[in-house]
Amino acid sequence: MKKFFVFLLFPMIMLCLGAEKELDLSNIKYKIVYESYSNNNWDIYIINADGSNKKNITNTPNIHEMYPKVSPNGKKIAFVVDTGEERNRGRDLYLMNIDGSNRRLIAQHGRQPCWSPDGKYIAFTKSESTRRFSLESWSTKGLFFYNMQTGKITEHPETTLEHLYNLCWSPDGQYIIATVLGGMGFKHTNIAIEVKGSSYFELNVTGCRPEFSPRGKYIGWGPSDRQFNIAKIDLSKRPPVADKDKIPFLYVTEGYEVYHLDWSPDGKYIAFSFGPDGEQNVGGMAPGWNICVAEVATGRWKMITFDGNHNKEPDWVP
Amino acid sequence: MIIISPEDYMKKIISLMCIIFILSSLSCKKKTETSIKEITTKSGIEMIFVPEGEFIMGDGSADAPLHKVKISSFYMDKYEVTQKMYKTLDLPNPSHFKGENRPAEMVAWINAAIYCNERSIEEGLTPCYDEKTWECNFEANGYRLPTEAEWEYAAKAGTSGKLFFAPDPKNLKNYAVFSKNSQGKTETAGSKKPNPWGFFDIYGNVAEWCNDFYDKDYYKNSPSKDPRGPKNGNERVIRGGSWNDSEEIVNSTARSKDPSLSDACILRDTIGFRCVRKGD
């Protein structure tokens, strides 16, 4: 109870200070899906953008479902399923309808799904180690594409890609941006990868988890675990992101973290995860974390969940 | 009645002394052989057996006051854990400076502990780390990270002071990959001279995770035998300095810390580790 109070303390202070004053989310027409942990189990929930009408759409007490990514037409969700425990845990990639029905396996050892803008493909990575499970987001090997029409999987022509995470397909369909850690000669940076070619290059963005705005003109990312930045991006230029264009968007005090930024389909809002120091990786323990929504134009934000059930990885439903 | 002449008496005394001297020498020699010795583990990794002993820990600085510490015997890796050793266990290698024989870096403390557990399992030993709490079972016979005291005992290798070699700091380049002689990255493990007990890269190349949580005042109240660090904390101790550190850090006694226990956003290409396991 005491811990719960502490988790709520900061947002309550922010509320009192007016950081979230007057932010009305009730007119947003989109819903949000996210991963949440309770009763020793991960499930995927769907919720209105103002926090109303929360619903568990997987509801499987013995199976962990996480990292929901909604198709561009809003009808399907690609997500990961974990089975087994600790070092023998396994992670696979699944697909289901937006209401949780008709779930099916699409790639064993698949991780980090991301839809093509036309909804015809799901890009994903695979677990790097076959010996033991790793929660680390970067513990991946390769870049793959699942064809929604044929069900076939093909690998990206550049087969040396490794340690990619947080894939995000550019709205023009030409590139996938991602964070890379300790792979392809990079220490830890963000890159753009040609979807049909074999080249990749840095975005000039330090930190992690870049996400395109709906029209692809901006990206948002986390330069640290307590901040989001926004910047113009032009993948035809080098570097694609100029230092002068980087704008701090949101910041929380020490002891708290923000992660998993995702732009609303109309580009007016950003959903994200927020909570006390915790484990941001997919399926990582993050007690006290909640889903929040920020208004891009003003930077005002508010929590839309309050149960603190390790709520992470929000994704807007178009 | 047997009468012994003074000459015979002296001869017997001298003979007896010779026997005692020879036996004593043999005894000392035997002790030396069972002191520092190298072994190769089941998985082919070279380790050095460090016998129990006592040493003066610290250097008299504010966070490292001098104090006497007793250490139980243990085995410690002769080299920093390399990327080849990491890959042998099919573990994801996060290193920035790729190369099979370079030390693994960008390793979060938790992933170093996972490596220890996997190596234990590989050799049929009992893992030391509880992967839910990350508490270390020091009684288990598997691999773990060294305590800060074990690390310093091995680094000093029977010497006292900050440096294990003759106190001319110019000699550091012969024993360590550090900021003044590195090429802005790690080097092959074992590229410099070892310390007196045979540990390579105990200074520099990559700074090494210890098992202990960091507390700057810990030495003031730590137990005199096998100190194992504070019970809780947000940062773990790192020791020895790295390719990117200066002389102030690259030595036997400088204490450092790092919070990258599991957060990929703050992993460092200057931090690696070596393993220990308890003595027989």
Coordinates of C-alpha atoms in Angstrom, one line a residue:
Chain A
M1 CA 0.0 0.0 0.0
K2 CA 2.9 2.3 0.9
K3 CA 4.6 1.5 -2.4
F4 CA 1.4 2.2 -4.3
F5 CA 1.2 5.6 -2.6
V6 CA 4.7 6.4 -3.6
F7 CA 4.0 5.4 -7.2
L8 CA 1.1 7.8 -7.3
L9 CA 2.8 10.6 -5.5
F10 CA 4.7 12.1 -8.4
P11 CA 1.9 12.2 -10.8
M12 CA -0.3 13.6 -8.1
I13 CA 2.2 16.4 -7.5
M14 CA 2.3 17.0 -11.2
L15 CA -1.4 17.3 -11.2
C16 CA -1.3 19.8 -8.3
L17 CA 1.3 21.8 -10.1
G18 CA -1.0 22.0 -13.1
A19 CA 1.2 20.0 -15.5
E20 CA -2.0 18.1 -16.6
K21 CA -4.4 20.9 -16.0
E22 CA -7.4 21.1 -18.4
L23 CA -6.1 18.3 -20.6
D24 CA -9.3 16.8 -22.0
L25 CA -8.8 13.5 -23.7
S26 CA -12.5 12.6 -24.0
N27 CA -12.8 13.7 -27.6
I28 CA -10.1 11.5 -28.9
K29 CA -11.7 8.9 -31.1
Y30 CA -8.9 6.3 -31.0
K31 CA -8.3 3.5 -28.5
I32 CA -5.0 2.3 -27.1
V33 CA -3.7 -1.2 -26.6
Y34 CA -0.9 -2.0 -24.1
E35 CA 0.7 -4.9 -22.1
S36 CA -0.2 -5.2 -18.4
Y37 CA 0.8 -7.7 -15.6
S38 CA -1.4 -8.9 -12.8
N39 CA -1.9 -12.2 -11.0
N40 CA 1.5 -13.4 -12.3
N41 CA 0.4 -13.0 -15.9
W42 CA 0.8 -10.6 -18.8
D43 CA -2.2 -9.8 -20.9
I44 CA -3.1 -7.2 -23.6
Y45 CA -5.6 -4.6 -22.7
I46 CA -7.6 -2.1 -24.8
I47 CA -8.7 1.2 -23.4
N48 CA -10.2 4.5 -24.6
A49 CA -7.6 7.3 -24.9
D50 CA -9.2 9.1 -21.9
G51 CA -8.8 6.0 -19.7
S52 CA -12.3 4.8 -19.9
N53 CA -13.7 1.4 -20.8
K54 CA -10.6 -0.8 -20.1
K55 CA -10.9 -4.3 -21.3
N56 CA -8.6 -7.4 -21.2
I57 CA -8.6 -8.8 -24.8
T58 CA -6.4 -11.8 -24.2
N59 CA -7.5 -13.0 -20.8
T60 CA -5.3 -16.1 -20.7
P61 CA -4.2 -16.8 -17.0
N62 CA -1.4 -19.2 -18.0
I63 CA 0.0 -17.5 -21.1
H64 CA 1.9 -14.2 -21.3
E65 CA 0.9 -11.9 -24.2
M66 CA 2.8 -8.6 -24.7
Y67 CA 4.0 -5.9 -27.2
P68 CA 0.8 -5.4 -29.1
K69 CA 1.1 -3.7 -32.5
V70 CA -2.1 -2.8 -34.3
S71 CA -2.4 -3.1 -38.1
P72 CA -2.9 0.1 -40.1
N73 CA -6.5 -0.7 -40.7
G74 CA -7.1 -1.3 -37.0
K75 CA -8.4 -4.9 -37.4
K76 CA -5.4 -7.0 -36.4
I77 CA -2.9 -7.1 -33.6
A78 CA 0.6 -8.6 -33.9
F79 CA 2.0 -9.5 -30.5
V80 CA 4.5 -11.7 -28.7
V81 CA 3.7 -14.7 -26.5
D82 CA 6.0 -16.0 -23.8
T83 CA 5.7 -19.6 -22.5
G84 CA 7.9 -21.4 -20.0
E85 CA 9.7 -19.8 -17.1
E86 CA 13.1 -18.1 -16.5
R87 CA 15.9 -19.5 -18.6
N88 CA 13.6 -21.9 -20.4
R89 CA 11.1 -19.2 -21.3
G90 CA 10.4 -18.9 -25.0
R91 CA 9.0 -16.0 -27.1
D92 CA 7.0 -16.3 -30.3
L93 CA 5.2 -14.0 -32.6
Y94 CA 1.4 -14.2 -33.0
L95 CA -1.5 -12.5 -34.7
M96 CA -5.1 -12.0 -33.6
N97 CA -8.1 -9.9 -34.4
I98 CA -8.5 -6.6 -32.5
D99 CA -11.1 -8.3 -30.2
G100 CA -8.7 -11.1 -29.3
S101 CA -10.2 -13.7 -31.4
N102 CA -8.6 -16.0 -34.0
R103 CA -5.1 -16.0 -32.6
R104 CA -2.4 -17.8 -34.5
L105 CA 1.3 -18.3 -34.5
I106 CA 3.2 -16.6 -37.3
A107 CA 6.9 -16.9 -36.3
Q108 CA 8.6 -19.0 -33.8
H109 CA 11.2 -17.0 -31.8
G110 CA 9.8 -13.8 -33.4
R111 CA 10.1 -10.5 -31.5
Q112 CA 9.6 -6.8 -32.0
P113 CA 6.8 -6.8 -34.7
C114 CA 6.1 -3.8 -36.8
W115 CA 3.5 -3.3 -39.6
S116 CA 4.3 -2.0 -43.0
P117 CA 2.2 1.1 -43.7
D118 CA 0.0 -0.8 -46.2
G119 CA -0.6 -3.6 -43.7
K120 CA 0.8 -6.3 -46.1
Y121 CA 3.8 -7.2 -44.1
I122 CA 4.9 -7.5 -40.5
A123 CA 8.6 -6.9 -40.0
F124 CA 10.2 -8.6 -36.9
T125 CA 13.4 -9.9 -35.4
K126 CA 14.2 -13.2 -33.9
S127 CA 15.6 -14.2 -30.5
E128 CA 19.4 -14.4 -30.7
S129 CA 20.1 -17.2 -28.3
T130 CA 18.6 -20.6 -28.6
R131 CA 20.3 -21.7 -25.3
R132 CA 18.4 -19.5 -22.9
F133 CA 15.8 -16.8 -22.9
S134 CA 16.8 -13.2 -22.7
L135 CA 14.5 -10.3 -21.7
E136 CA 16.9 -7.9 -23.3
S137 CA 15.3 -6.0 -26.2
W138 CA 18.5 -5.9 -28.1
S139 CA 19.0 -9.7 -27.9
T140 CA 17.9 -10.2 -31.5
K141 CA 19.2 -11.6 -34.7
G142 CA 18.2 -10.7 -38.2
L143 CA 15.3 -8.8 -39.7
F144 CA 12.4 -10.7 -41.2
F145 CA 9.2 -10.0 -43.0
Y146 CA 5.9 -12.0 -42.7
N147 CA 3.7 -11.7 -45.8
M148 CA 0.1 -11.4 -44.6
Q149 CA -1.2 -12.8 -47.9
T150 CA 1.0 -15.8 -48.3
G151 CA 2.0 -16.5 -44.7
K152 CA 5.6 -16.8 -45.9
I153 CA 8.6 -15.4 -44.1
T154 CA 11.6 -13.9 -45.9
E155 CA 14.8 -12.4 -44.4
H156 CA 16.1 -9.0 -45.2
P157 CA 18.8 -9.0 -47.9
E158 CA 21.4 -7.7 -45.3
T159 CA 21.7 -10.9 -43.2
T160 CA 24.3 -9.4 -40.8
L161 CA 21.7 -7.2 -39.1
E162 CA 21.7 -7.9 -35.4
H163 CA 20.7 -6.5 -32.0
L164 CA 17.9 -4.4 -33.5
Y165 CA 14.9 -3.4 -31.4
N166 CA 11.9 -1.2 -31.6
L167 CA 11.3 -1.5 -35.3
C168 CA 9.3 1.3 -36.9
W169 CA 8.4 1.3 -40.6
S170 CA 8.5 4.7 -42.3
P171 CA 5.1 5.9 -43.6
D172 CA 6.5 6.0 -47.2
G173 CA 7.4 2.3 -46.8
Q174 CA 11.0 2.7 -47.8
Y175 CA 12.8 2.4 -44.5
I176 CA 12.6 0.7 -41.1
I177 CA 14.2 2.7 -38.2
A178 CA 15.4 0.9 -35.1
T179 CA 17.7 1.1 -32.2
V180 CA 20.8 -1.1 -32.3
L181 CA 23.1 -2.0 -29.4
G182 CA 26.4 -3.7 -30.0
G183 CA 25.7 -4.7 -33.5
M184 CA 27.1 -4.0 -37.0
G185 CA 30.0 -2.0 -35.4
F186 CA 27.6 0.3 -33.5
K187 CA 27.8 0.8 -29.8
H188 CA 24.3 2.1 -29.2
T189 CA 22.5 4.2 -31.7
N190 CA 19.5 4.6 -33.9
I191 CA 19.6 3.7 -37.6
A192 CA 17.5 3.6 -40.7
I193 CA 17.5 0.4 -42.8
E194 CA 16.5 0.3 -46.4
V195 CA 13.6 -2.2 -46.7
K196 CA 14.5 -3.4 -50.1
G197 CA 18.2 -2.6 -50.2
S198 CA 21.1 -3.6 -47.9
S199 CA 22.3 -0.2 -46.7
Y200 CA 21.7 1.3 -43.3
F201 CA 22.8 4.5 -41.8
E202 CA 22.6 6.5 -38.5
L203 CA 19.9 8.9 -37.7
N204 CA 22.1 11.2 -35.6
V205 CA 19.9 10.4 -32.7
T206 CA 21.4 9.1 -29.4
G207 CA 19.1 7.2 -27.0
C208 CA 16.6 4.7 -28.1
R209 CA 13.2 3.7 -29.5
P210 CA 12.6 6.2 -32.3
E211 CA 9.0 6.4 -33.6
F212 CA 7.7 8.1 -36.8
S213 CA 4.9 10.6 -36.6
P214 CA 2.0 9.5 -38.9
R215 CA 3.2 11.4 -41.9
G216 CA 6.8 10.6 -41.3
K217 CA 8.0 14.2 -41.0
Y218 CA 9.0 13.9 -37.3
I219 CA 10.3 11.3 -35.0
G220 CA 10.0 11.1 -31.2
W221 CA 12.5 9.1 -29.1
G222 CA 14.0 8.8 -25.6
P223 CA 17.5 10.4 -25.3
S224 CA 17.5 9.0 -21.8
D225 CA 15.0 7.1 -19.7
R226 CA 13.6 10.3 -18.2
Q227 CA 13.0 12.3 -21.4
F228 CA 11.4 12.3 -24.8
N229 CA 12.6 14.5 -27.7
I230 CA 11.0 15.3 -31.0
A231 CA 12.8 16.3 -34.2
K232 CA 12.2 16.8 -37.9
I233 CA 13.5 13.9 -39.9
D234 CA 14.4 13.6 -43.6
L235 CA 15.8 10.2 -44.6
S236 CA 17.0 11.6 -47.9
K237 CA 19.5 13.8 -46.1
R238 CA 22.6 13.0 -44.1
P239 CA 22.3 13.2 -41.3
P240 CA 18.5 12.6 -41.4
V241 CA 18.1 14.5 -38.1
A242 CA 19.9 17.8 -37.6
D243 CA 21.0 18.8 -34.1
K244 CA 19.3 22.1 -34.4
D245 CA 16.0 20.4 -34.9
K246 CA 16.0 18.4 -31.7
I247 CA 13.4 19.6 -29.3
P248 CA 13.0 18.4 -25.7
F249 CA 9.4 17.4 -25.4
L250 CA 8.8 15.8 -22.0
Y251 CA 10.9 15.2 -18.9
V252 CA 10.4 13.5 -15.6
T253 CA 12.4 13.8 -12.4
E254 CA 15.0 11.4 -11.1
G255 CA 13.5 8.1 -9.8
Y256 CA 10.9 8.0 -12.6
E257 CA 11.1 6.9 -16.2
V258 CA 9.3 7.4 -19.5
Y259 CA 9.4 4.9 -22.4
H260 CA 7.6 3.4 -25.4
L261 CA 6.5 6.6 -27.1
D262 CA 3.8 6.1 -29.8
W263 CA 2.1 8.8 -31.9
S264 CA -1.6 8.9 -32.3
P265 CA -2.9 8.3 -35.9
D266 CA -3.7 12.0 -36.2
G267 CA -0.4 13.1 -34.9
K268 CA -1.8 15.2 -32.2
Y269 CA -1.0 13.0 -29.2
I270 CA 1.7 10.8 -27.9
A271 CA 1.0 7.8 -25.7
F272 CA 3.8 6.5 -23.4
S273 CA 4.7 4.4 -20.4
F274 CA 5.6 6.2 -17.1
G275 CA 6.5 5.0 -13.7
P276 CA 9.2 4.7 -11.0
D277 CA 12.6 3.1 -12.0
G278 CA 11.7 -0.2 -13.5
E279 CA 12.4 -2.7 -16.2
Q280 CA 11.4 -1.3 -19.6
N281 CA 12.0 -4.4 -21.7
V282 CA 9.0 -6.3 -23.1
G283 CA 7.8 -8.5 -20.2
G284 CA 10.1 -6.8 -17.7
M285 CA 8.8 -6.0 -14.3
A286 CA 7.8 -2.4 -13.9
P287 CA 5.6 -2.0 -10.8
G288 CA 3.8 1.3 -10.7
W289 CA 4.0 2.0 -14.4
N290 CA 1.0 3.4 -16.2
I291 CA 0.0 4.5 -19.6
C292 CA -0.1 8.2 -20.2
V293 CA -1.2 10.5 -23.1
A294 CA 0.5 13.8 -23.9
E295 CA -0.7 16.5 -26.2
V296 CA 2.0 17.2 -28.8
A297 CA 1.1 20.9 -29.3
T298 CA 1.3 21.8 -25.6
G299 CA 3.3 19.0 -23.9
R300 CA 0.6 18.6 -21.3
W301 CA 0.0 15.0 -20.3
K302 CA -2.0 12.8 -18.0
M303 CA -2.1 9.2 -16.9
I304 CA -5.0 7.2 -18.3
T305 CA -4.4 4.0 -16.2
F306 CA -3.9 4.1 -12.5
D307 CA -3.6 0.5 -11.4
G308 CA 0.3 0.5 -11.8
N309 CA 0.1 -3.0 -13.2
H310 CA 3.4 -2.8 -15.1
N311 CA 1.5 -1.1 -17.9
K312 CA 3.7 -0.6 -20.9
E313 CA 4.1 -0.5 -24.7
P314 CA 1.0 1.5 -25.7
D315 CA 0.0 1.4 -29.3
W316 CA -2.8 3.4 -30.8
V317 CA -5.6 1.7 -32.7
P318 CA -6.3 3.7 -36.0
Chain B
M1 CA 77.5 -45.7 28.7
I2 CA 78.2 -44.0 25.4
I3 CA 80.4 -41.1 25.5
I4 CA 80.1 -38.6 22.6
S5 CA 83.0 -36.4 21.9
P6 CA 82.5 -32.7 21.4
E7 CA 83.4 -33.1 17.7
D8 CA 80.8 -35.8 17.2
Y9 CA 78.3 -33.8 19.1
M10 CA 78.8 -30.9 16.8
K11 CA 78.6 -33.1 13.8
K12 CA 75.3 -34.5 14.9
I13 CA 74.0 -31.0 15.7
I14 CA 75.0 -29.8 12.2
S15 CA 73.5 -32.9 10.6
L16 CA 70.3 -32.4 12.5
M17 CA 70.2 -28.7 11.5
C18 CA 70.8 -29.7 7.9
I19 CA 67.9 -32.2 8.0
I20 CA 65.6 -29.6 9.6
F21 CA 66.7 -27.0 7.0
I22 CA 66.0 -29.5 4.1
L23 CA 62.7 -30.5 5.5
S24 CA 61.8 -26.9 6.1
S25 CA 62.8 -26.1 2.5
L26 CA 60.7 -28.9 1.2
S27 CA 57.8 -27.9 3.3
C28 CA 58.1 -24.3 2.0
K29 CA 58.4 -25.5 -1.6
K30 CA 55.3 -27.6 -1.2
K31 CA 53.4 -24.7 0.3
T32 CA 54.4 -22.5 -2.7
E33 CA 53.1 -25.1 -5.1
T34 CA 49.8 -25.3 -3.4
S35 CA 49.5 -21.6 -3.2
I36 CA 49.2 -19.8 -6.5
K37 CA 48.5 -22.3 -9.3
E38 CA 46.8 -22.4 -12.6
I39 CA 44.0 -24.7 -13.6
T40 CA 41.9 -25.2 -16.7
T41 CA 38.2 -25.7 -16.1
K42 CA 36.0 -28.3 -17.8
S43 CA 35.0 -25.8 -20.4
G44 CA 38.6 -25.0 -21.1
I45 CA 38.9 -21.7 -19.3
E46 CA 42.2 -20.8 -17.5
M47 CA 41.8 -19.9 -13.9
I48 CA 44.2 -19.2 -11.0
F49 CA 43.8 -20.6 -7.6
V50 CA 44.3 -18.0 -4.9
P51 CA 44.9 -19.4 -1.4
E52 CA 43.4 -18.0 1.7
G53 CA 45.3 -15.1 3.1
E54 CA 45.4 -11.7 4.7
F55 CA 46.1 -8.3 3.2
I56 CA 45.8 -4.6 3.8
M57 CA 42.9 -3.4 1.7
G58 CA 42.5 0.2 0.6
D59 CA 44.9 3.0 0.0
G60 CA 44.2 5.4 2.8
S61 CA 41.9 7.6 0.7
A62 CA 38.5 8.8 1.9
D63 CA 36.5 6.0 0.4
A64 CA 39.2 3.4 0.8
P65 CA 40.7 3.6 4.3
L66 CA 43.4 1.0 5.1
H67 CA 42.2 -2.0 6.9
K68 CA 43.2 -5.6 7.4
V69 CA 41.1 -8.2 5.6
K70 CA 41.2 -12.0 5.6
I71 CA 40.2 -13.8 2.4
S72 CA 39.2 -17.4 1.9
S73 CA 40.6 -19.3 -1.0
F74 CA 39.1 -18.9 -4.4
Y75 CA 39.7 -19.4 -8.1
M76 CA 39.7 -16.4 -10.5
D77 CA 39.8 -16.2 -14.3
K78 CA 43.3 -15.6 -15.6
Y79 CA 41.8 -13.3 -18.3
E80 CA 38.8 -11.0 -18.5
V81 CA 35.9 -12.9 -20.0
T82 CA 36.3 -12.7 -23.7
Q83 CA 33.7 -12.5 -26.5
K84 CA 34.7 -16.1 -27.5
M85 CA 33.9 -17.3 -24.0
Y86 CA 30.6 -15.5 -24.2
K87 CA 29.7 -17.0 -27.5
T88 CA 30.7 -20.5 -26.4
L89 CA 27.7 -20.4 -24.1
D90 CA 25.5 -19.1 -27.0
L91 CA 24.8 -15.9 -25.1
P92 CA 24.1 -12.6 -26.9
N93 CA 27.3 -10.7 -27.2
P94 CA 26.6 -6.9 -26.8
S95 CA 30.2 -5.8 -27.2
H96 CA 31.0 -2.7 -29.2
F97 CA 34.5 -3.6 -30.2
K98 CA 34.0 -7.0 -31.8
G99 CA 36.7 -9.6 -31.7
E100 CA 36.7 -13.1 -30.3
N101 CA 39.7 -12.5 -28.1
R102 CA 38.8 -9.1 -27.0
P103 CA 37.0 -8.8 -23.6
A104 CA 33.3 -8.7 -23.6
E105 CA 32.0 -5.2 -22.8
M106 CA 28.7 -3.4 -22.8
V107 CA 27.7 -6.0 -20.3
A108 CA 25.1 -5.1 -17.7
W109 CA 25.8 -6.4 -14.2
I110 CA 22.8 -8.7 -14.5
N111 CA 24.1 -10.1 -17.8
A112 CA 27.4 -10.8 -16.2
A113 CA 25.7 -12.7 -13.5
I114 CA 23.7 -14.6 -16.1
Y115 CA 27.0 -15.5 -17.8
C116 CA 28.3 -16.8 -14.4
N117 CA 25.2 -19.0 -14.0
E118 CA 25.3 -20.4 -17.6
R119 CA 29.0 -21.2 -17.2
S120 CA 28.1 -23.0 -13.9
I121 CA 25.4 -25.0 -15.6
E122 CA 27.8 -25.8 -18.5
E123 CA 30.2 -27.4 -16.1
G124 CA 27.7 -29.2 -13.9
L125 CA 28.2 -26.7 -11.0
T126 CA 25.5 -25.1 -8.9
P127 CA 24.7 -21.6 -10.1
C128 CA 25.3 -18.9 -7.5
Y129 CA 22.8 -16.3 -8.6
D130 CA 19.0 -16.4 -7.9
E131 CA 17.8 -14.9 -11.2
K132 CA 14.7 -13.4 -9.5
T133 CA 16.5 -11.6 -6.7
W134 CA 20.1 -11.6 -8.0
E135 CA 21.2 -12.6 -4.6
C136 CA 24.5 -14.5 -4.6
N137 CA 24.8 -17.9 -2.8
F138 CA 28.4 -17.8 -1.8
E139 CA 28.2 -21.4 -0.6
A140 CA 27.4 -22.7 -4.1
N141 CA 30.3 -24.1 -6.1
G142 CA 29.4 -22.3 -9.3
Y143 CA 30.8 -19.1 -10.8
R144 CA 30.1 -15.6 -9.6
L145 CA 31.6 -12.2 -9.7
P146 CA 34.4 -11.5 -7.3
T147 CA 33.7 -9.6 -4.1
E148 CA 35.5 -6.2 -4.1
A149 CA 37.9 -7.6 -1.5
E150 CA 38.7 -10.7 -3.5
W151 CA 39.3 -8.5 -6.6
E152 CA 41.7 -6.3 -4.7
Y153 CA 43.5 -9.2 -3.0
A154 CA 44.1 -10.8 -6.5
A155 CA 45.1 -7.4 -8.0
K156 CA 47.6 -6.6 -5.3
A157 CA 49.0 -10.2 -5.5
G158 CA 51.0 -10.0 -2.4
T159 CA 52.1 -6.5 -2.9
S160 CA 51.0 -3.4 -1.0
G161 CA 50.1 0.0 -2.3
K162 CA 48.3 1.1 -5.4
L163 CA 50.4 -0.6 -8.0
F164 CA 51.7 -4.2 -8.0
F165 CA 54.8 -3.4 -10.0
A166 CA 57.8 -1.2 -9.1
P167 CA 56.4 2.1 -8.2
D168 CA 57.4 4.0 -11.3
P169 CA 54.0 4.9 -12.9
K170 CA 55.8 4.8 -16.3
N171 CA 55.7 1.0 -16.0
L172 CA 51.9 1.1 -16.2
K173 CA 52.0 0.9 -20.0
N174 CA 53.6 -2.6 -19.7
Y175 CA 50.8 -4.0 -17.7
A176 CA 47.7 -2.2 -18.7
V177 CA 45.7 -1.0 -21.7
F178 CA 44.6 2.4 -20.5
S179 CA 43.9 5.9 -21.9
K180 CA 47.5 6.7 -22.7
N181 CA 48.3 3.6 -24.8
S182 CA 44.9 2.3 -26.0
Q183 CA 43.8 3.0 -29.6
G184 CA 40.4 4.2 -28.3
K185 CA 39.2 0.7 -27.8
T186 CA 39.8 -2.6 -26.1
E187 CA 42.8 -4.8 -27.0
T188 CA 43.1 -8.6 -27.2
A189 CA 42.9 -10.1 -23.7
G190 CA 46.4 -10.7 -22.3
S191 CA 48.2 -8.3 -24.6
K192 CA 50.2 -6.9 -21.6
K193 CA 52.3 -8.4 -18.8
P194 CA 50.4 -10.2 -16.0
N195 CA 50.6 -9.3 -12.3
P196 CA 52.8 -11.4 -9.9
W197 CA 50.1 -14.0 -9.5
G198 CA 49.5 -14.3 -13.3
F199 CA 46.3 -12.3 -13.8
F200 CA 46.3 -10.5 -17.1
D201 CA 44.6 -7.1 -17.7
I202 CA 43.7 -6.8 -14.0
Y203 CA 44.4 -3.2 -14.7
G204 CA 42.8 -1.6 -17.7
N205 CA 41.3 -3.0 -20.9
V206 CA 37.8 -3.3 -19.4
A207 CA 36.9 -2.2 -15.9
E208 CA 35.5 -5.3 -14.1
W209 CA 32.2 -5.8 -12.3
C210 CA 32.3 -6.9 -8.7
N211 CA 29.5 -8.6 -6.9
D212 CA 29.3 -5.9 -4.2
F213 CA 26.9 -3.0 -4.1
Y214 CA 28.8 0.2 -3.9
D215 CA 28.9 2.3 -0.7
K216 CA 31.7 4.8 -0.2
D217 CA 31.7 4.2 3.6
Y218 CA 31.5 0.5 3.4
Y219 CA 35.2 0.0 4.4
K220 CA 34.6 1.7 7.8
N221 CA 32.2 -1.0 9.0
S222 CA 33.0 -4.0 6.8
P223 CA 33.7 -7.4 8.4
S224 CA 37.4 -8.3 8.6
K225 CA 36.9 -11.7 7.0
D226 CA 35.4 -12.1 3.5
P227 CA 33.6 -8.8 3.3
R228 CA 30.8 -9.1 0.7
G229 CA 29.6 -5.6 0.4
P230 CA 26.4 -3.8 1.5
K231 CA 23.2 -5.8 1.4
N232 CA 21.4 -3.3 -0.8
G233 CA 22.2 -0.6 -3.3
N234 CA 21.6 0.9 -6.7
E235 CA 25.1 0.7 -8.1
R236 CA 27.6 -2.1 -8.2
V237 CA 31.4 -1.8 -7.7
I238 CA 33.7 -1.8 -10.8
R239 CA 37.4 -2.1 -10.4
G240 CA 40.7 -1.9 -12.3
G241 CA 39.8 0.9 -14.8
S242 CA 39.5 0.6 -18.6
W243 CA 41.1 1.4 -21.9
N244 CA 39.5 4.9 -21.5
D245 CA 40.7 5.6 -17.9
S246 CA 43.7 7.4 -16.6
E247 CA 46.3 6.3 -14.0
E248 CA 44.1 7.6 -11.2
I249 CA 41.6 4.8 -11.9
V250 CA 43.9 2.1 -13.4
N251 CA 45.3 0.5 -10.2
S252 CA 44.6 -1.9 -7.4
T253 CA 42.7 0.3 -5.1
A254 CA 40.6 2.9 -6.9
R255 CA 37.0 2.2 -6.3
S256 CA 34.4 3.0 -9.0
K257 CA 30.7 2.2 -9.5
D258 CA 28.2 2.0 -12.2
P259 CA 24.4 1.9 -12.3
S260 CA 24.0 -0.1 -15.5
L261 CA 22.7 -3.1 -13.7
S262 CA 20.2 -3.9 -16.5
D263 CA 19.5 -0.7 -18.4
A264 CA 20.5 -1.0 -22.1
C265 CA 20.4 2.7 -22.5
I266 CA 23.4 3.2 -20.2
L267 CA 25.7 0.3 -21.0
R268 CA 29.3 1.1 -21.3
D269 CA 31.9 -0.2 -23.7
T270 CA 34.4 0.2 -20.9
I271 CA 32.9 -2.4 -18.5
G272 CA 33.4 -6.2 -18.6
F273 CA 34.2 -8.8 -15.9
R274 CA 36.0 -11.9 -14.9
C275 CA 34.6 -14.8 -12.8
V276 CA 35.5 -16.5 -9.6
R277 CA 34.4 -19.6 -7.7
K278 CA 35.1 -20.6 -4.2
G279 CA 38.3 -22.6 -3.4
D280 CA 38.3 -26.3 -2.8

